[in-house]
Short mmCIF file of C-alpha atoms in Angstrom, two decimals:
data_model
loop_
_atom_site.label_atom_id
_atom_site.label_comp_id
_atom_site.label_asym_id
_atom_site.label_seq_id
_atom_site.Cartn_x
_atom_site.Cartn_y
_atom_site.Cartn_z
CA MET A 1 13.61 -11.30 2.78
CA ARG A 2 15.09 -9.87 -0.42
CA PHE A 3 14.19 -6.23 0.25
CA ARG A 4 13.08 -3.77 2.87
CA GLU A 5 9.31 -3.99 2.81
CA ARG A 6 7.33 -0.94 3.78
CA CYS A 7 5.34 -2.35 6.65
CA SER A 8 5.00 -1.18 10.24
CA LEU A 9 6.72 -3.24 12.95
CA LEU A 10 4.34 -1.82 15.54
CA GLY A 11 1.34 -2.88 13.47
CA ILE A 12 2.71 -6.39 12.94
CA ILE A 13 3.20 -6.81 16.70
CA ALA A 14 -0.40 -5.72 17.34
CA ALA A 15 -1.79 -8.01 14.66
CA ALA A 16 0.24 -10.97 15.90
CA ALA A 17 -1.14 -10.50 19.40
CA ALA A 18 -4.69 -10.22 18.06
CA VAL A 19 -4.57 -13.55 16.23
CA GLY A 20 -2.33 -15.41 18.65
CA LEU A 21 0.68 -15.66 16.33
CA GLY A 22 3.20 -14.92 19.04
CA THR A 23 4.43 -12.14 21.28
CA ALA A 24 7.03 -9.45 21.09
CA ALA A 25 8.32 -6.64 23.21
CA PRO A 26 5.97 -3.64 23.00
CA ALA A 27 7.06 -0.73 20.86
CA GLN A 28 6.94 2.80 22.22
CA ALA A 29 4.16 4.90 20.72
CA ALA A 30 4.83 8.40 19.41
CA PRO A 31 3.60 11.35 21.48
CA ALA A 32 0.04 12.38 20.66
CA GLY A 33 1.18 15.71 19.24
CA ASP A 34 3.87 14.21 16.99
CA VAL A 35 2.01 14.66 13.71
CA GLN A 36 3.91 15.95 10.69
CA PRO A 37 2.08 17.30 7.61
CA TYR A 38 3.66 15.02 5.00
CA ILE A 39 3.96 11.32 3.96
CA VAL A 40 7.59 11.95 3.10
CA GLY A 41 7.67 15.34 1.44
CA GLY A 42 3.89 15.61 0.99
CA THR A 43 0.82 17.22 2.59
CA ARG A 44 -2.18 16.22 4.68
CA ALA A 45 -5.14 14.82 2.72
CA ALA A 46 -8.56 16.42 3.13
CA GLN A 47 -11.49 14.46 4.51
CA GLY A 48 -13.17 12.69 1.59
CA GLU A 49 -10.35 13.38 -0.86
CA PHE A 50 -9.45 9.69 -1.22
CA PRO A 51 -12.48 7.99 0.35
CA TRP A 52 -11.48 4.47 -0.70
CA MET A 53 -8.29 4.55 1.41
CA VAL A 54 -8.11 1.90 4.16
CA ARG A 55 -5.91 1.52 7.22
CA LEU A 56 -5.38 -2.09 8.31
CA SER A 57 -4.61 -2.89 11.92
CA MET A 58 -1.44 -4.88 11.15
CA GLY A 59 0.16 -1.56 10.17
CA CYS A 60 -0.50 -1.49 6.42
CA GLY A 61 -2.64 0.47 4.01
CA GLY A 62 -5.05 -0.66 1.34
CA ALA A 63 -7.86 0.42 -0.95
CA MET A 64 -11.47 -0.70 -1.28
CA TYR A 65 -11.53 -3.07 -4.27
CA THR A 66 -15.18 -3.97 -3.71
CA PRO A 67 -17.52 -2.81 -0.90
CA GLN A 68 -16.39 -5.89 1.08
CA ILE A 69 -12.81 -6.54 -0.12
CA VAL A 70 -9.62 -4.56 0.49
CA LEU A 71 -6.67 -4.79 -1.89
CA THR A 72 -3.33 -4.63 -0.06
CA ALA A 73 0.19 -6.13 -0.23
CA ALA A 74 0.99 -9.84 0.17
CA HIS A 75 3.85 -9.06 2.55
CA CYS A 76 1.30 -7.52 4.95
CA VAL A 77 -0.38 -10.90 5.59
CA SER A 78 0.99 -14.29 6.50
CA ARG A 79 -1.09 -16.76 4.47
CA THR A 80 -4.34 -17.53 2.66
CA GLY A 81 -7.22 -18.66 4.84
CA PRO A 82 -9.77 -17.61 7.46
CA ASN A 83 -8.59 -14.58 9.44
CA THR A 84 -10.60 -12.55 11.94
CA GLY A 85 -7.61 -10.72 13.41
CA ILE A 86 -7.48 -7.69 11.10
CA THR A 87 -9.53 -4.52 11.55
CA ALA A 88 -10.04 -2.19 8.60
CA THR A 89 -10.65 1.50 9.22
CA VAL A 90 -12.45 3.15 6.31
CA GLY A 91 -13.89 6.58 5.58
CA THR A 92 -11.70 8.88 7.63
CA VAL A 93 -8.37 10.67 7.35
CA ASP A 94 -8.01 10.85 11.15
CA LEU A 95 -7.44 7.45 12.73
CA ASN A 96 -8.51 8.84 16.11
CA SER A 97 -11.86 10.13 14.92
CA GLY A 98 -14.73 8.96 12.74
CA GLY A 99 -14.77 6.32 10.05
CA THR A 100 -16.08 2.77 9.99
CA ARG A 101 -14.22 -0.17 11.52
CA VAL A 102 -14.88 -3.68 10.23
CA ARG A 103 -13.20 -6.96 11.13
CA SER A 104 -11.81 -9.34 8.53
CA THR A 105 -13.11 -12.83 7.84
CA TYR A 106 -10.72 -14.16 5.20
CA VAL A 107 -7.39 -13.35 3.52
CA HIS A 108 -6.17 -14.37 0.08
CA ARG A 109 -2.42 -14.01 -0.42
CA SER A 110 -1.01 -14.05 -3.94
CA PRO A 111 0.42 -17.54 -4.58
CA THR A 112 3.21 -16.06 -6.75
CA TYR A 113 4.50 -13.66 -4.08
CA ASN A 114 8.24 -14.05 -3.37
CA THR A 115 8.78 -15.96 -6.63
CA SER A 116 10.48 -14.86 -9.83
CA THR A 117 7.03 -14.00 -11.19
CA GLY A 118 6.38 -11.42 -8.48
CA GLY A 119 2.95 -10.61 -7.13
CA ASP A 120 3.01 -8.58 -3.91
CA TRP A 121 -0.77 -8.33 -3.57
CA ALA A 122 -3.42 -9.72 -1.26
CA LEU A 123 -7.14 -9.42 -0.61
CA VAL A 124 -8.77 -8.97 2.79
CA LYS A 125 -12.45 -9.87 2.93
CA LEU A 126 -14.44 -7.95 5.54
CA ALA A 127 -17.25 -9.30 7.71
CA SER A 128 -19.76 -7.01 5.99
CA PRO A 129 -19.83 -4.54 3.10
CA VAL A 130 -18.97 -0.93 3.85
CA SER A 131 -21.80 1.26 2.63
CA GLY A 132 -21.37 4.77 1.30
CA VAL A 133 -17.68 4.36 0.47
CA PRO A 134 -16.59 4.26 -3.19
CA THR A 135 -14.19 1.66 -4.51
CA LEU A 136 -10.95 2.34 -6.40
CA PRO A 137 -10.87 0.65 -9.84
CA ILE A 138 -7.61 -1.04 -10.78
CA ALA A 139 -5.76 -0.73 -14.08
CA THR A 140 -6.22 -3.66 -16.44
CA THR A 141 -3.78 -2.42 -19.09
CA THR A 142 -0.39 -0.69 -19.03
CA ALA A 143 -1.88 2.53 -20.47
CA TYR A 144 -1.56 4.40 -17.18
CA ASN A 145 1.76 2.99 -15.99
CA SER A 146 3.70 6.23 -16.55
CA GLY A 147 3.46 9.94 -15.84
CA THR A 148 2.97 11.35 -12.37
CA PHE A 149 1.36 9.23 -9.69
CA ASP A 150 -0.33 9.99 -6.37
CA ILE A 151 0.55 8.12 -3.18
CA ALA A 152 -1.14 8.22 0.22
CA GLY A 153 -0.89 6.54 3.59
CA TRP A 154 -0.59 6.75 7.36
CA GLY A 155 3.03 5.55 7.38
CA ALA A 156 6.15 7.25 8.71
CA ALA A 157 6.84 10.83 7.58
CA ARG A 158 10.58 10.16 7.71
CA GLU A 159 12.76 7.09 7.58
CA GLY A 160 12.55 5.35 10.95
CA GLY A 161 9.83 7.72 12.13
CA ALA A 162 6.49 7.16 13.82
CA GLN A 163 3.26 6.17 12.11
CA GLN A 164 0.92 9.08 11.45
CA ARG A 165 -2.52 9.89 12.84
CA TYR A 166 -3.64 11.70 9.68
CA LEU A 167 -3.69 10.49 6.08
CA LEU A 168 -0.83 12.05 4.12
CA LYS A 169 -0.43 12.39 0.35
CA ALA A 170 2.24 13.21 -2.23
CA LYS A 171 3.03 12.99 -5.93
CA VAL A 172 5.88 10.96 -7.44
CA PRO A 173 7.10 10.70 -11.04
CA PHE A 174 7.42 7.44 -12.96
CA VAL A 175 10.92 5.93 -13.16
CA ASP A 176 11.60 3.53 -16.03
CA ASP A 177 12.88 0.03 -15.24
CA ALA A 178 16.44 0.55 -16.47
CA THR A 179 16.89 3.74 -14.45
CA CYS A 180 15.28 2.15 -11.39
CA ALA A 181 17.66 -0.81 -11.50
CA SER A 182 20.75 1.33 -12.21
CA PRO A 183 21.74 1.91 -8.53
CA GLY A 184 22.24 -1.86 -8.20
CA GLY A 185 22.13 -3.62 -4.84
CA ILE A 186 18.58 -4.59 -3.94
CA TYR A 187 17.34 -2.92 -7.12
CA ASN A 188 18.96 -5.74 -9.10
CA ASP A 189 15.99 -7.78 -7.84
CA LEU A 190 13.47 -5.59 -9.68
CA ILE A 191 10.94 -7.66 -11.66
CA PRO A 192 10.09 -5.41 -14.64
CA ARG A 193 6.92 -7.24 -15.67
CA ALA A 194 5.57 -7.22 -12.13
CA GLU A 195 6.81 -3.98 -10.55
CA LEU A 196 6.72 -0.22 -11.19
CA CYS A 197 9.14 2.37 -9.84
CA ALA A 198 8.42 5.97 -8.88
CA GLY A 199 10.28 8.77 -7.11
CA ASN A 200 12.74 11.59 -7.57
CA MET A 201 15.93 9.76 -8.58
CA ALA A 202 18.34 12.68 -8.33
CA SER A 203 17.09 14.37 -5.18
CA GLY A 204 14.82 11.93 -3.33
CA GLY A 205 12.71 13.78 -0.79
CA VAL A 206 9.27 12.35 -1.66
CA ASP A 207 8.32 8.73 -1.11
CA THR A 208 6.20 6.16 0.66
CA CYS A 209 7.74 4.83 3.86
CA GLN A 210 7.33 2.17 6.55
CA GLY A 211 3.63 1.74 7.34
CA ASP A 212 2.49 2.70 3.84
CA SER A 213 2.79 -0.89 2.55
CA GLY A 214 -0.27 -2.13 0.72
CA GLY A 215 -1.60 1.32 0.00
CA PRO A 216 -2.41 2.33 -3.56
CA MET A 217 -0.37 4.29 -6.07
CA PHE A 218 -2.94 5.92 -8.33
CA ARG A 219 -3.58 8.57 -10.99
CA ARG A 220 -6.35 9.93 -13.20
CA ASP A 221 -7.43 7.89 -16.21
CA GLY A 222 -8.43 9.26 -19.62
CA SER A 223 -11.86 10.25 -18.27
CA GLY A 224 -10.45 12.02 -15.23
CA ASN A 225 -11.37 9.26 -12.78
CA TRP A 226 -8.99 7.78 -10.21
CA ILE A 227 -7.44 4.43 -11.12
CA GLN A 228 -4.99 2.31 -9.14
CA VAL A 229 -1.79 1.39 -10.96
CA GLY A 230 0.40 0.18 -8.10
CA ILE A 231 0.56 -1.21 -4.56
CA THR A 232 3.22 0.11 -2.19
CA SER A 233 5.74 -2.71 -1.88
CA TRP A 234 9.41 -1.99 -1.12
CA GLY A 235 12.39 0.29 -1.41
CA ARG A 236 15.78 1.15 0.10
CA GLY A 237 15.04 3.37 3.06
CA CYS A 238 12.61 6.24 2.46
CA ALA A 239 12.96 9.19 0.08
CA ARG A 240 16.69 8.70 -0.50
CA PRO A 241 18.32 9.83 -3.75
CA ASN A 242 18.82 6.99 -6.25
CA ALA A 243 16.43 4.80 -4.24
CA PRO A 244 12.92 5.00 -5.74
CA GLY A 245 9.87 3.34 -4.31
CA VAL A 246 8.87 0.04 -5.91
CA TYR A 247 5.19 -0.79 -6.41
CA THR A 248 3.35 -3.92 -7.52
CA GLU A 249 2.29 -3.40 -11.15
CA VAL A 250 -1.46 -3.88 -10.71
CA SER A 251 -2.28 -4.32 -14.41
CA THR A 252 -0.11 -7.45 -14.57
CA PHE A 253 -2.18 -9.12 -11.86
CA ALA A 254 -5.61 -7.61 -12.61
CA SER A 255 -7.10 -10.89 -13.85
CA ALA A 256 -5.69 -12.90 -10.92
CA ILE A 257 -7.02 -10.30 -8.47
CA ALA A 258 -10.47 -10.39 -10.04
CA ASP A 259 -10.55 -14.20 -10.02
CA ALA A 260 -9.51 -14.37 -6.37
CA ALA A 261 -12.11 -11.76 -5.39
CA ARG A 262 -14.87 -13.84 -6.97
CA ARG A 263 -13.81 -16.92 -5.00
CA ILE A 264 -13.48 -15.55 -1.48
#
């Protein structure tokens, strides 16, 4: 693995058990009251604020691409094919209360993932459409690939921390490719045509973290509507200075995503 992907070990263990992919020692859950009001450096989202947000049972996030398909990260799933082992929770900010839960039927994993072309995206088809929940359109051009972005997820509120019960949100500024790659190390692997960077380079403090993988990075378009520009993918630790978050550049893969969605 060339980078530290932002997935949840606890979620992967649960998903593996559900689909018979193997066993692992159980992880210790966080105390019920251990809920912090930030993603990393953010605040709690209000019910209905981002209604297209999805929590997947393998420990990743996602967004409703169509009423029956969730867009997430390729590194959150193992392969393309039938899959009934994932449960999507939609329509709630509190994972312990409310919302709709639907099982998966099929997964499409980007065939270019982990290649020099990049492509950390995947689609999860649900057993039935989710009614009453809006979808999140994806960017088809680079017009919105800069500025200030919004991020959200149920991942850890600090590096190495517990997954969160409540949906958390934050804002992160765009970081250009040259600046993103300047710290070196794993950032030498940045694929400029396929990935976007965002975060506070000098100070850190705000970021996605483990368990936020697959969730959307989004902003308002020219008409004031939400549009997805990125998918939470990887980074060095969480919210460290000179270690921005790296996101799949959705506009690069918009046509491939649309084609795959029509086929599954």
